[in-house]
Amino acid sequence: MTREEKIERLRNLPKAYILYSLFTRIPFIECEQTMFYDQAYMFEKKEDAEEAAKRFFDGGDPVGITELNVLPMPEPTGDNVVPMKRLMRNQVREHLTKFPLMGLNAVFFKPAEDAGESLPLDEILPPEVKESIEKEKKDLTGVQLTGIYFAQYLRRQQKDPAIVRERFEEFYANLARVKLLLPVIPEEGHKDDPALDLRRCMLPIYTSQPGGPNGQAPENAGAEGQKPPTSALGLFTNMDELVVHSRNRIQDVRVVQADVLDLPKYLPENVEYVVIDPLSMSLTLKVEDVVKIVREIRGIS
């Protein structure tokens, strides 16, 4: 099967199996070692996906598989709804479209009857998709990509300290360049104010369970005897997760861009931590440490 045939097969698959990280609950990603693609993994056959997942799992990366299908869209309800043909959503295509927003540039795809191959997303996705992604908050993809790598590796049982340090530095280098997404609910009557006073807004505060937000220990809380966080502010690198977080009150939410250096100005005193993408990578970091490191990277005394 030629490369072009694999691309065409992948574009039109009604069902596939994708490797998911059991740590982040989003697609498992890895840097391919020939072209250095940042890639996810898709398979046409479940058995091939299971074999690949076991290989990664045995190597220290807890990985599972998720089945992607063509599913019916929810039907609209109400007295004034016009009957129409049932719409379907292809989960394979949905994932392919989201990969660039994660900072990925390739997908490893193995068809049922041939060897797997790393396929660049530039060759898979139509040009108009790439153009629309360019208009998104593209700077955040670097934070998300390096954050996922950092989160995946940091939670392995067997870790090389040199690799931990390298991924730590890559993540913070990207974090220092951008402002993250912060969903807030303004006080009544102030939703349309040009500038919000974040001290008077409802913030996405995650109350911790034993060990940290969502039951996970702070990733940089290595000092012996350090107490787990009491609560953490949720910050986001992508709109999809932010919308899921805010879905119950999305009509009330305003999204602002948050510079981590400004956190001490509006965070309540009991909030000592931030948790980045709490529903997926869930990187929990102490505000004091984040501010210090970002100031050093930016050269602010």
PDB file of C-alpha atoms in Angstrom:
ATOM      1  CA  MET A   1       0.000   0.000   0.000  1.00  0.00           C
ATOM      2  CA  THR A   2       1.446   3.378  -1.002  1.00  0.00           C
ATOM      3  CA  ARG A   3       1.735   6.358   1.321  1.00  0.00           C
ATOM      4  CA  GLU A   4      -1.030   8.137  -0.601  1.00  0.00           C
ATOM      5  CA  GLU A   5      -3.310   5.108  -0.250  1.00  0.00           C
ATOM      6  CA  LYS A   6      -2.707   5.026   3.511  1.00  0.00           C
ATOM      7  CA  ILE A   7      -3.582   8.709   3.773  1.00  0.00           C
ATOM      8  CA  GLU A   8      -6.781   8.199   1.787  1.00  0.00           C
ATOM      9  CA  ARG A   9      -7.701   5.172   3.932  1.00  0.00           C
ATOM     10  CA  LEU A  10      -7.132   7.131   7.143  1.00  0.00           C
ATOM     11  CA  ARG A  11      -9.195  10.094   5.965  1.00  0.00           C
ATOM     12  CA  ASN A  12     -12.218   7.887   5.338  1.00  0.00           C
ATOM     13  CA  LEU A  13     -12.037   5.333   8.141  1.00  0.00           C
ATOM     14  CA  PRO A  14     -15.414   4.687   9.798  1.00  0.00           C
ATOM     15  CA  LYS A  15     -13.690   2.972  12.736  1.00  0.00           C
ATOM     16  CA  ALA A  16     -10.196   3.065  14.219  1.00  0.00           C
ATOM     17  CA  TYR A  17      -8.360   2.440  17.470  1.00  0.00           C
ATOM     18  CA  ILE A  18      -6.230   5.141  19.062  1.00  0.00           C
ATOM     19  CA  LEU A  19      -3.671   4.866  21.844  1.00  0.00           C
ATOM     20  CA  TYR A  20      -4.646   6.893  24.922  1.00  0.00           C
ATOM     21  CA  SER A  21      -2.441   7.745  27.883  1.00  0.00           C
ATOM     22  CA  LEU A  22      -3.853   6.382  31.128  1.00  0.00           C
ATOM     23  CA  PHE A  23      -2.171   9.331  32.888  1.00  0.00           C
ATOM     24  CA  THR A  24      -3.634  12.237  30.903  1.00  0.00           C
ATOM     25  CA  ARG A  25      -6.780  10.572  29.461  1.00  0.00           C
ATOM     26  CA  ILE A  26      -5.999  12.105  26.064  1.00  0.00           C
ATOM     27  CA  PRO A  27      -4.172  10.588  23.050  1.00  0.00           C
ATOM     28  CA  PHE A  28      -0.740   9.217  23.891  1.00  0.00           C
ATOM     29  CA  ILE A  29       1.942  11.117  22.015  1.00  0.00           C
ATOM     30  CA  GLU A  30       5.564  10.375  21.250  1.00  0.00           C
ATOM     31  CA  CYS A  31       8.398  11.968  19.305  1.00  0.00           C
ATOM     32  CA  GLU A  32       9.180   9.786  16.270  1.00  0.00           C
ATOM     33  CA  GLN A  33      12.937   9.286  15.991  1.00  0.00           C
ATOM     34  CA  THR A  34      13.503   9.545  12.217  1.00  0.00           C
ATOM     35  CA  MET A  35      11.799  12.799  11.197  1.00  0.00           C
ATOM     36  CA  PHE A  36      11.183  13.837  14.844  1.00  0.00           C
ATOM     37  CA  TYR A  37       7.457  14.101  14.305  1.00  0.00           C
ATOM     38  CA  ASP A  38       5.283  14.692  17.368  1.00  0.00           C
ATOM     39  CA  GLN A  39       2.671  12.055  16.687  1.00  0.00           C
ATOM     40  CA  ALA A  40      -0.337  10.118  17.960  1.00  0.00           C
ATOM     41  CA  TYR A  41      -1.071   6.477  17.075  1.00  0.00           C
ATOM     42  CA  MET A  42      -4.064   5.087  15.145  1.00  0.00           C
ATOM     43  CA  PHE A  43      -4.748   1.521  14.021  1.00  0.00           C
ATOM     44  CA  GLU A  44      -7.367  -0.046  11.786  1.00  0.00           C
ATOM     45  CA  LYS A  45      -7.299  -3.390  13.647  1.00  0.00           C
ATOM     46  CA  LYS A  46      -7.925  -3.685  17.376  1.00  0.00           C
ATOM     47  CA  GLU A  47      -5.321  -6.451  17.704  1.00  0.00           C
ATOM     48  CA  ASP A  48      -2.586  -4.178  16.295  1.00  0.00           C
ATOM     49  CA  ALA A  49      -3.582  -1.407  18.708  1.00  0.00           C
ATOM     50  CA  GLU A  50      -3.540  -3.807  21.662  1.00  0.00           C
ATOM     51  CA  GLU A  51      -0.086  -5.064  20.686  1.00  0.00           C
ATOM     52  CA  ALA A  52       1.283  -1.504  20.440  1.00  0.00           C
ATOM     53  CA  ALA A  53      -0.325  -0.513  23.751  1.00  0.00           C
ATOM     54  CA  LYS A  54       1.266  -3.509  25.470  1.00  0.00           C
ATOM     55  CA  ARG A  55       4.670  -2.611  24.038  1.00  0.00           C
ATOM     56  CA  PHE A  56       4.454   0.928  25.425  1.00  0.00           C
ATOM     57  CA  PHE A  57       3.007  -0.319  28.718  1.00  0.00           C
ATOM     58  CA  ASP A  58       5.853  -2.789  29.169  1.00  0.00           C
ATOM     59  CA  GLY A  59       8.283   0.038  28.413  1.00  0.00           C
ATOM     60  CA  GLY A  60       6.935   2.104  31.317  1.00  0.00           C
ATOM     61  CA  ASP A  61       4.228   4.206  29.652  1.00  0.00           C
ATOM     62  CA  PRO A  62       0.742   3.141  30.836  1.00  0.00           C
ATOM     63  CA  VAL A  63      -1.218   3.223  27.581  1.00  0.00           C
ATOM     64  CA  GLY A  64      -4.673   1.927  26.701  1.00  0.00           C
ATOM     65  CA  ILE A  65      -6.797   1.978  23.557  1.00  0.00           C
ATOM     66  CA  THR A  66     -10.011   3.776  22.675  1.00  0.00           C
ATOM     67  CA  GLU A  67     -12.343   2.845  19.835  1.00  0.00           C
ATOM     68  CA  LEU A  68     -13.343   5.628  17.445  1.00  0.00           C
ATOM     69  CA  ASN A  69     -16.578   5.270  15.443  1.00  0.00           C
ATOM     70  CA  VAL A  70     -19.116   7.093  13.325  1.00  0.00           C
ATOM     71  CA  LEU A  71     -21.848   8.134  15.763  1.00  0.00           C
ATOM     72  CA  PRO A  72     -25.218   9.854  15.343  1.00  0.00           C
ATOM     73  CA  MET A  73     -25.415  13.470  16.442  1.00  0.00           C
ATOM     74  CA  PRO A  74     -28.026  14.221  19.130  1.00  0.00           C
ATOM     75  CA  GLU A  75     -31.351  15.051  17.527  1.00  0.00           C
ATOM     76  CA  PRO A  76     -32.834  18.495  18.252  1.00  0.00           C
ATOM     77  CA  THR A  77     -36.065  18.498  20.205  1.00  0.00           C
ATOM     78  CA  GLY A  78     -38.956  20.940  20.484  1.00  0.00           C
ATOM     79  CA  ASP A  79     -42.247  21.849  18.851  1.00  0.00           C
ATOM     80  CA  ASN A  80     -40.663  23.977  16.125  1.00  0.00           C
ATOM     81  CA  VAL A  81     -37.976  21.516  15.008  1.00  0.00           C
ATOM     82  CA  VAL A  82     -38.039  20.776  11.281  1.00  0.00           C
ATOM     83  CA  PRO A  83     -37.548  17.048  10.489  1.00  0.00           C
ATOM     84  CA  MET A  84     -34.206  16.488   8.785  1.00  0.00           C
ATOM     85  CA  LYS A  85     -31.788  13.737   7.873  1.00  0.00           C
ATOM     86  CA  ARG A  86     -29.934  12.348  10.903  1.00  0.00           C
ATOM     87  CA  LEU A  87     -26.448  13.857  11.063  1.00  0.00           C
ATOM     88  CA  MET A  88     -23.428  11.707  11.891  1.00  0.00           C
ATOM     89  CA  ARG A  89     -20.045  12.530  13.430  1.00  0.00           C
ATOM     90  CA  ASN A  90     -16.872  10.711  12.464  1.00  0.00           C
ATOM     91  CA  GLN A  91     -14.649  10.478  15.553  1.00  0.00           C
ATOM     92  CA  VAL A  92     -11.580   9.614  13.464  1.00  0.00           C
ATOM     93  CA  ARG A  93     -11.863  12.871  11.539  1.00  0.00           C
ATOM     94  CA  GLU A  94     -12.580  14.793  14.737  1.00  0.00           C
ATOM     95  CA  HIS A  95      -9.336  13.568  16.263  1.00  0.00           C
ATOM     96  CA  LEU A  96      -7.310  14.283  13.137  1.00  0.00           C
ATOM     97  CA  THR A  97      -8.609  17.862  13.134  1.00  0.00           C
ATOM     98  CA  LYS A  98      -7.771  18.368  16.816  1.00  0.00           C
ATOM     99  CA  PHE A  99      -4.224  17.018  16.593  1.00  0.00           C
ATOM    100  CA  PRO A 100      -2.687  20.268  15.234  1.00  0.00           C
ATOM    101  CA  LEU A 101      -4.247  22.177  18.144  1.00  0.00           C
ATOM    102  CA  MET A 102      -2.341  19.829  20.447  1.00  0.00           C
ATOM    103  CA  GLY A 103       0.899  20.762  18.693  1.00  0.00           C
ATOM    104  CA  LEU A 104       1.132  17.464  16.801  1.00  0.00           C
ATOM    105  CA  ASN A 105       2.339  17.326  13.224  1.00  0.00           C
ATOM    106  CA  ALA A 106       1.894  13.644  12.355  1.00  0.00           C
ATOM    107  CA  VAL A 107      -0.063  10.488  13.081  1.00  0.00           C
ATOM    108  CA  PHE A 108       1.329   6.965  12.983  1.00  0.00           C
ATOM    109  CA  PHE A 109      -1.259   4.890  11.134  1.00  0.00           C
ATOM    110  CA  LYS A 110      -1.268   1.133  10.599  1.00  0.00           C
ATOM    111  CA  PRO A 111      -3.850  -0.189   8.120  1.00  0.00           C
ATOM    112  CA  ALA A 112      -5.173  -3.706   8.565  1.00  0.00           C
ATOM    113  CA  GLU A 113      -3.111  -5.322   5.811  1.00  0.00           C
ATOM    114  CA  ASP A 114       0.133  -3.339   5.779  1.00  0.00           C
ATOM    115  CA  ALA A 115       2.912  -1.901   7.944  1.00  0.00           C
ATOM    116  CA  GLY A 116       2.393   1.274   9.921  1.00  0.00           C
ATOM    117  CA  GLU A 117       3.832   4.607   8.830  1.00  0.00           C
ATOM    118  CA  SER A 118       4.179   8.131  10.210  1.00  0.00           C
ATOM    119  CA  LEU A 119       2.004  10.413   8.078  1.00  0.00           C
ATOM    120  CA  PRO A 120       2.371  14.219   8.298  1.00  0.00           C
ATOM    121  CA  LEU A 121      -0.862  16.030   9.161  1.00  0.00           C
ATOM    122  CA  ASP A 122      -0.063  18.568   6.430  1.00  0.00           C
ATOM    123  CA  GLU A 123      -0.661  15.779   3.908  1.00  0.00           C
ATOM    124  CA  ILE A 124      -3.769  14.416   5.654  1.00  0.00           C
ATOM    125  CA  LEU A 125      -5.760  17.548   6.402  1.00  0.00           C
ATOM    126  CA  PRO A 126      -7.177  19.922   3.770  1.00  0.00           C
ATOM    127  CA  PRO A 127      -5.415  23.323   3.520  1.00  0.00           C
ATOM    128  CA  GLU A 128      -8.482  25.168   4.833  1.00  0.00           C
ATOM    129  CA  VAL A 129      -8.293  23.213   8.104  1.00  0.00           C
ATOM    130  CA  LYS A 130      -4.690  24.280   8.616  1.00  0.00           C
ATOM    131  CA  GLU A 131      -5.584  27.880   7.787  1.00  0.00           C
ATOM    132  CA  SER A 132      -8.382  27.900  10.358  1.00  0.00           C
ATOM    133  CA  ILE A 133      -6.018  26.475  12.988  1.00  0.00           C
ATOM    134  CA  GLU A 134      -3.489  29.216  12.255  1.00  0.00           C
ATOM    135  CA  LYS A 135      -6.101  31.720  13.412  1.00  0.00           C
ATOM    136  CA  GLU A 136      -6.545  29.984  16.766  1.00  0.00           C
ATOM    137  CA  LYS A 137      -4.385  30.744  19.802  1.00  0.00           C
ATOM    138  CA  LYS A 138      -1.506  28.903  18.176  1.00  0.00           C
ATOM    139  CA  ASP A 139       1.066  29.965  20.775  1.00  0.00           C
ATOM    140  CA  LEU A 140      -0.712  27.758  23.298  1.00  0.00           C
ATOM    141  CA  THR A 141       0.002  24.588  21.313  1.00  0.00           C
ATOM    142  CA  GLY A 142       3.651  24.663  22.423  1.00  0.00           C
ATOM    143  CA  VAL A 143       2.621  24.796  26.080  1.00  0.00           C
ATOM    144  CA  GLN A 144       0.127  21.991  25.573  1.00  0.00           C
ATOM    145  CA  LEU A 145       2.517  19.743  23.641  1.00  0.00           C
ATOM    146  CA  THR A 146       5.468  20.108  26.021  1.00  0.00           C
ATOM    147  CA  GLY A 147       3.097  19.922  28.986  1.00  0.00           C
ATOM    148  CA  ILE A 148       1.706  16.590  27.780  1.00  0.00           C
ATOM    149  CA  TYR A 149       5.208  15.195  27.279  1.00  0.00           C
ATOM    150  CA  PHE A 150       6.168  16.444  30.758  1.00  0.00           C
ATOM    151  CA  ALA A 151       3.022  15.007  32.381  1.00  0.00           C
ATOM    152  CA  GLN A 152       3.347  11.627  30.632  1.00  0.00           C
ATOM    153  CA  TYR A 153       6.988  11.153  31.566  1.00  0.00           C
ATOM    154  CA  LEU A 154       6.789  12.582  35.068  1.00  0.00           C
ATOM    155  CA  ARG A 155       4.256   9.941  36.099  1.00  0.00           C
ATOM    156  CA  ARG A 156       6.234   6.955  34.901  1.00  0.00           C
ATOM    157  CA  GLN A 157       7.514   4.652  37.625  1.00  0.00           C
ATOM    158  CA  GLN A 158      10.979   4.504  36.067  1.00  0.00           C
ATOM    159  CA  LYS A 159      12.327   7.950  35.160  1.00  0.00           C
ATOM    160  CA  ASP A 160      15.652   9.297  33.950  1.00  0.00           C
ATOM    161  CA  PRO A 161      16.332  12.525  35.928  1.00  0.00           C
ATOM    162  CA  ALA A 162      18.037  14.052  32.891  1.00  0.00           C
ATOM    163  CA  ILE A 163      14.916  13.539  30.752  1.00  0.00           C
ATOM    164  CA  VAL A 164      12.694  14.908  33.530  1.00  0.00           C
ATOM    165  CA  ARG A 165      14.838  18.033  33.656  1.00  0.00           C
ATOM    166  CA  GLU A 166      14.830  18.400  29.862  1.00  0.00           C
ATOM    167  CA  ARG A 167      11.028  18.177  29.652  1.00  0.00           C
ATOM    168  CA  PHE A 168      10.657  20.489  32.635  1.00  0.00           C
ATOM    169  CA  GLU A 169      12.787  23.127  30.889  1.00  0.00           C
ATOM    170  CA  GLU A 170      10.971  22.723  27.547  1.00  0.00           C
ATOM    171  CA  PHE A 171       7.597  23.130  29.228  1.00  0.00           C
ATOM    172  CA  TYR A 172       8.575  26.233  31.203  1.00  0.00           C
ATOM    173  CA  ALA A 173      10.276  27.804  28.194  1.00  0.00           C
ATOM    174  CA  ASN A 174       6.926  27.648  26.374  1.00  0.00           C
ATOM    175  CA  LEU A 175       4.882  28.629  29.426  1.00  0.00           C
ATOM    176  CA  ALA A 176       6.938  31.804  29.843  1.00  0.00           C
ATOM    177  CA  ARG A 177       6.058  32.959  26.302  1.00  0.00           C
ATOM    178  CA  VAL A 178       2.270  32.910  26.557  1.00  0.00           C
ATOM    179  CA  LYS A 179      -0.849  33.792  28.469  1.00  0.00           C
ATOM    180  CA  LEU A 180      -3.099  30.880  29.378  1.00  0.00           C
ATOM    181  CA  LEU A 181      -6.882  30.730  29.124  1.00  0.00           C
ATOM    182  CA  LEU A 182      -8.847  31.482  32.281  1.00  0.00           C
ATOM    183  CA  PRO A 183     -12.661  31.090  32.352  1.00  0.00           C
ATOM    184  CA  VAL A 184     -14.248  33.454  34.868  1.00  0.00           C
ATOM    185  CA  ILE A 185     -17.798  34.391  35.834  1.00  0.00           C
ATOM    186  CA  PRO A 186     -17.961  38.172  36.368  1.00  0.00           C
ATOM    187  CA  GLU A 187     -19.980  39.603  39.216  1.00  0.00           C
ATOM    188  CA  GLU A 188     -23.565  40.416  38.321  1.00  0.00           C
ATOM    189  CA  GLY A 189     -23.912  43.383  36.003  1.00  0.00           C
ATOM    190  CA  HIS A 190     -20.257  43.430  34.939  1.00  0.00           C
ATOM    191  CA  LYS A 191     -20.064  40.691  32.288  1.00  0.00           C
ATOM    192  CA  ASP A 192     -19.548  43.189  29.468  1.00  0.00           C
ATOM    193  CA  ASP A 193     -17.007  45.395  31.256  1.00  0.00           C
ATOM    194  CA  PRO A 194     -13.983  45.985  28.962  1.00  0.00           C
ATOM    195  CA  ALA A 195     -11.616  45.180  31.836  1.00  0.00           C
ATOM    196  CA  LEU A 196     -12.603  42.776  34.581  1.00  0.00           C
ATOM    197  CA  ASP A 197     -11.478  42.953  38.187  1.00  0.00           C
ATOM    198  CA  LEU A 198     -10.529  39.285  38.601  1.00  0.00           C
ATOM    199  CA  ARG A 199     -10.610  39.656  42.381  1.00  0.00           C
ATOM    200  CA  ARG A 200     -14.380  40.132  42.081  1.00  0.00           C
ATOM    201  CA  CYS A 201     -14.973  37.274  39.626  1.00  0.00           C
ATOM    202  CA  MET A 202     -15.811  33.639  40.281  1.00  0.00           C
ATOM    203  CA  LEU A 203     -12.668  31.669  39.442  1.00  0.00           C
ATOM    204  CA  PRO A 204     -12.301  27.952  38.528  1.00  0.00           C
ATOM    205  CA  ILE A 205     -10.931  26.760  41.870  1.00  0.00           C
ATOM    206  CA  TYR A 206     -10.390  23.015  42.259  1.00  0.00           C
ATOM    207  CA  THR A 207     -10.606  21.805  45.850  1.00  0.00           C
ATOM    208  CA  SER A 208      -8.053  19.091  46.482  1.00  0.00           C
ATOM    209  CA  GLN A 209      -8.533  15.571  47.707  1.00  0.00           C
ATOM    210  CA  PRO A 210      -5.704  13.957  49.712  1.00  0.00           C
ATOM    211  CA  GLY A 211      -2.628  14.295  47.538  1.00  0.00           C
ATOM    212  CA  GLY A 212      -3.731  17.295  45.472  1.00  0.00           C
ATOM    213  CA  PRO A 213      -6.385  18.396  42.972  1.00  0.00           C
ATOM    214  CA  ASN A 214      -8.226  15.416  41.473  1.00  0.00           C
ATOM    215  CA  GLY A 215      -6.337  13.178  43.910  1.00  0.00           C
ATOM    216  CA  GLN A 216      -2.979  13.758  42.201  1.00  0.00           C
ATOM    217  CA  ALA A 217       0.148  14.857  44.005  1.00  0.00           C
ATOM    218  CA  PRO A 218       1.694  18.177  42.979  1.00  0.00           C
ATOM    219  CA  GLU A 219       4.246  17.420  40.301  1.00  0.00           C
ATOM    220  CA  ASN A 220       6.883  19.751  41.805  1.00  0.00           C
ATOM    221  CA  ALA A 221       6.151  18.989  45.452  1.00  0.00           C
ATOM    222  CA  GLY A 222       9.285  16.978  46.043  1.00  0.00           C
ATOM    223  CA  ALA A 223      10.282  18.387  49.418  1.00  0.00           C
ATOM    224  CA  GLU A 224       9.819  15.875  52.220  1.00  0.00           C
ATOM    225  CA  GLY A 225       6.975  16.811  54.532  1.00  0.00           C
ATOM    226  CA  GLN A 226       5.416  19.336  52.163  1.00  0.00           C
ATOM    227  CA  LYS A 227       1.659  19.499  52.646  1.00  0.00           C
ATOM    228  CA  PRO A 228      -0.647  18.698  49.736  1.00  0.00           C
ATOM    229  CA  PRO A 229      -2.374  21.696  48.158  1.00  0.00           C
ATOM    230  CA  THR A 230      -5.628  22.881  49.660  1.00  0.00           C
ATOM    231  CA  SER A 231      -6.903  24.210  46.346  1.00  0.00           C
ATOM    232  CA  ALA A 232      -5.715  25.161  42.870  1.00  0.00           C
ATOM    233  CA  LEU A 233      -6.740  27.562  40.116  1.00  0.00           C
ATOM    234  CA  GLY A 234      -7.594  25.885  36.821  1.00  0.00           C
ATOM    235  CA  LEU A 235      -5.827  27.306  33.753  1.00  0.00           C
ATOM    236  CA  PHE A 236      -6.276  25.986  30.226  1.00  0.00           C
ATOM    237  CA  THR A 237      -4.250  25.625  27.033  1.00  0.00           C
ATOM    238  CA  ASN A 238      -7.195  24.719  24.778  1.00  0.00           C
ATOM    239  CA  MET A 239     -10.804  25.790  24.356  1.00  0.00           C
ATOM    240  CA  ASP A 240     -12.191  22.252  24.081  1.00  0.00           C
ATOM    241  CA  GLU A 241     -11.283  21.376  27.644  1.00  0.00           C
ATOM    242  CA  LEU A 242     -12.284  24.816  28.887  1.00  0.00           C
ATOM    243  CA  VAL A 243     -15.770  24.381  27.381  1.00  0.00           C
ATOM    244  CA  VAL A 244     -16.140  20.935  28.983  1.00  0.00           C
ATOM    245  CA  HIS A 245     -15.127  22.417  32.326  1.00  0.00           C
ATOM    246  CA  SER A 246     -17.613  25.294  31.976  1.00  0.00           C
ATOM    247  CA  ARG A 247     -20.489  23.505  30.269  1.00  0.00           C
ATOM    248  CA  ASN A 248     -22.987  23.920  33.116  1.00  0.00           C
ATOM    249  CA  ARG A 249     -22.552  27.713  33.122  1.00  0.00           C
ATOM    250  CA  ILE A 250     -20.942  28.387  29.750  1.00  0.00           C
ATOM    251  CA  GLN A 251     -23.421  31.190  29.007  1.00  0.00           C
ATOM    252  CA  ASP A 252     -22.102  33.086  32.057  1.00  0.00           C
ATOM    253  CA  VAL A 253     -18.395  32.581  31.331  1.00  0.00           C
ATOM    254  CA  ARG A 254     -15.911  35.067  29.954  1.00  0.00           C
ATOM    255  CA  VAL A 255     -12.531  33.801  28.861  1.00  0.00           C
ATOM    256  CA  VAL A 256      -9.570  36.017  29.691  1.00  0.00           C
ATOM    257  CA  GLN A 257      -5.888  35.573  28.943  1.00  0.00           C
ATOM    258  CA  ALA A 258      -3.986  35.078  32.171  1.00  0.00           C
ATOM    259  CA  ASP A 259      -0.312  35.920  32.617  1.00  0.00           C
ATOM    260  CA  VAL A 260       1.060  33.649  35.345  1.00  0.00           C
ATOM    261  CA  LEU A 261       3.057  36.580  36.767  1.00  0.00           C
ATOM    262  CA  ASP A 262      -0.246  38.277  37.647  1.00  0.00           C
ATOM    263  CA  LEU A 263      -1.609  35.326  39.646  1.00  0.00           C
ATOM    264  CA  PRO A 264      -0.610  36.678  43.083  1.00  0.00           C
ATOM    265  CA  LYS A 265      -2.587  39.865  42.376  1.00  0.00           C
ATOM    266  CA  TYR A 266      -5.981  38.193  42.338  1.00  0.00           C
ATOM    267  CA  LEU A 267      -5.716  34.682  43.766  1.00  0.00           C
ATOM    268  CA  PRO A 268      -7.345  34.092  47.167  1.00  0.00           C
ATOM    269  CA  GLU A 269      -4.793  33.541  49.929  1.00  0.00           C
ATOM    270  CA  ASN A 270      -5.636  29.857  50.364  1.00  0.00           C
ATOM    271  CA  VAL A 271      -4.938  29.065  46.682  1.00  0.00           C
ATOM    272  CA  GLU A 272      -1.260  28.177  46.493  1.00  0.00           C
ATOM    273  CA  TYR A 273      -1.340  26.103  43.311  1.00  0.00           C
ATOM    274  CA  VAL A 274      -2.427  26.194  39.680  1.00  0.00           C
ATOM    275  CA  VAL A 275      -3.509  23.108  37.752  1.00  0.00           C
ATOM    276  CA  ILE A 276      -3.049  23.322  33.982  1.00  0.00           C
ATOM    277  CA  ASP A 277      -5.675  21.518  31.882  1.00  0.00           C
ATOM    278  CA  PRO A 278      -7.137  19.846  34.989  1.00  0.00           C
ATOM    279  CA  LEU A 279      -9.271  17.369  33.033  1.00  0.00           C
ATOM    280  CA  SER A 280      -6.365  15.955  31.021  1.00  0.00           C
ATOM    281  CA  MET A 281      -2.652  16.632  31.623  1.00  0.00           C
ATOM    282  CA  SER A 282      -3.479  17.943  35.140  1.00  0.00           C
ATOM    283  CA  LEU A 283      -0.090  19.519  35.785  1.00  0.00           C
ATOM    284  CA  THR A 284      -0.262  20.861  39.345  1.00  0.00           C
ATOM    285  CA  LEU A 285       2.321  23.542  40.091  1.00  0.00           C
ATOM    286  CA  LYS A 286       2.973  25.815  43.049  1.00  0.00           C
ATOM    287  CA  VAL A 287       2.214  29.446  42.180  1.00  0.00           C
ATOM    288  CA  GLU A 288       5.305  30.715  44.009  1.00  0.00           C
ATOM    289  CA  ASP A 289       7.570  28.408  41.990  1.00  0.00           C
ATOM    290  CA  VAL A 290       5.855  29.165  38.663  1.00  0.00           C
ATOM    291  CA  VAL A 291       6.212  32.923  39.158  1.00  0.00           C
ATOM    292  CA  LYS A 292       9.867  32.597  40.167  1.00  0.00           C
ATOM    293  CA  ILE A 293      10.821  30.395  37.200  1.00  0.00           C
ATOM    294  CA  VAL A 294       8.908  32.474  34.629  1.00  0.00           C
ATOM    295  CA  ARG A 295      10.471  35.695  35.940  1.00  0.00           C
ATOM    296  CA  GLU A 296      13.925  34.149  35.544  1.00  0.00           C
ATOM    297  CA  ILE A 297      13.197  32.990  31.976  1.00  0.00           C
ATOM    298  CA  ARG A 298      11.857  36.422  31.011  1.00  0.00           C
ATOM    299  CA  GLY A 299      14.846  38.115  32.643  1.00  0.00           C
ATOM    300  CA  ILE A 300      12.738  40.096  35.129  1.00  0.00           C
ATOM    301  CA  SER A 301      14.580  40.951  38.343  1.00  0.00           C
TER     302      SER A 301
END
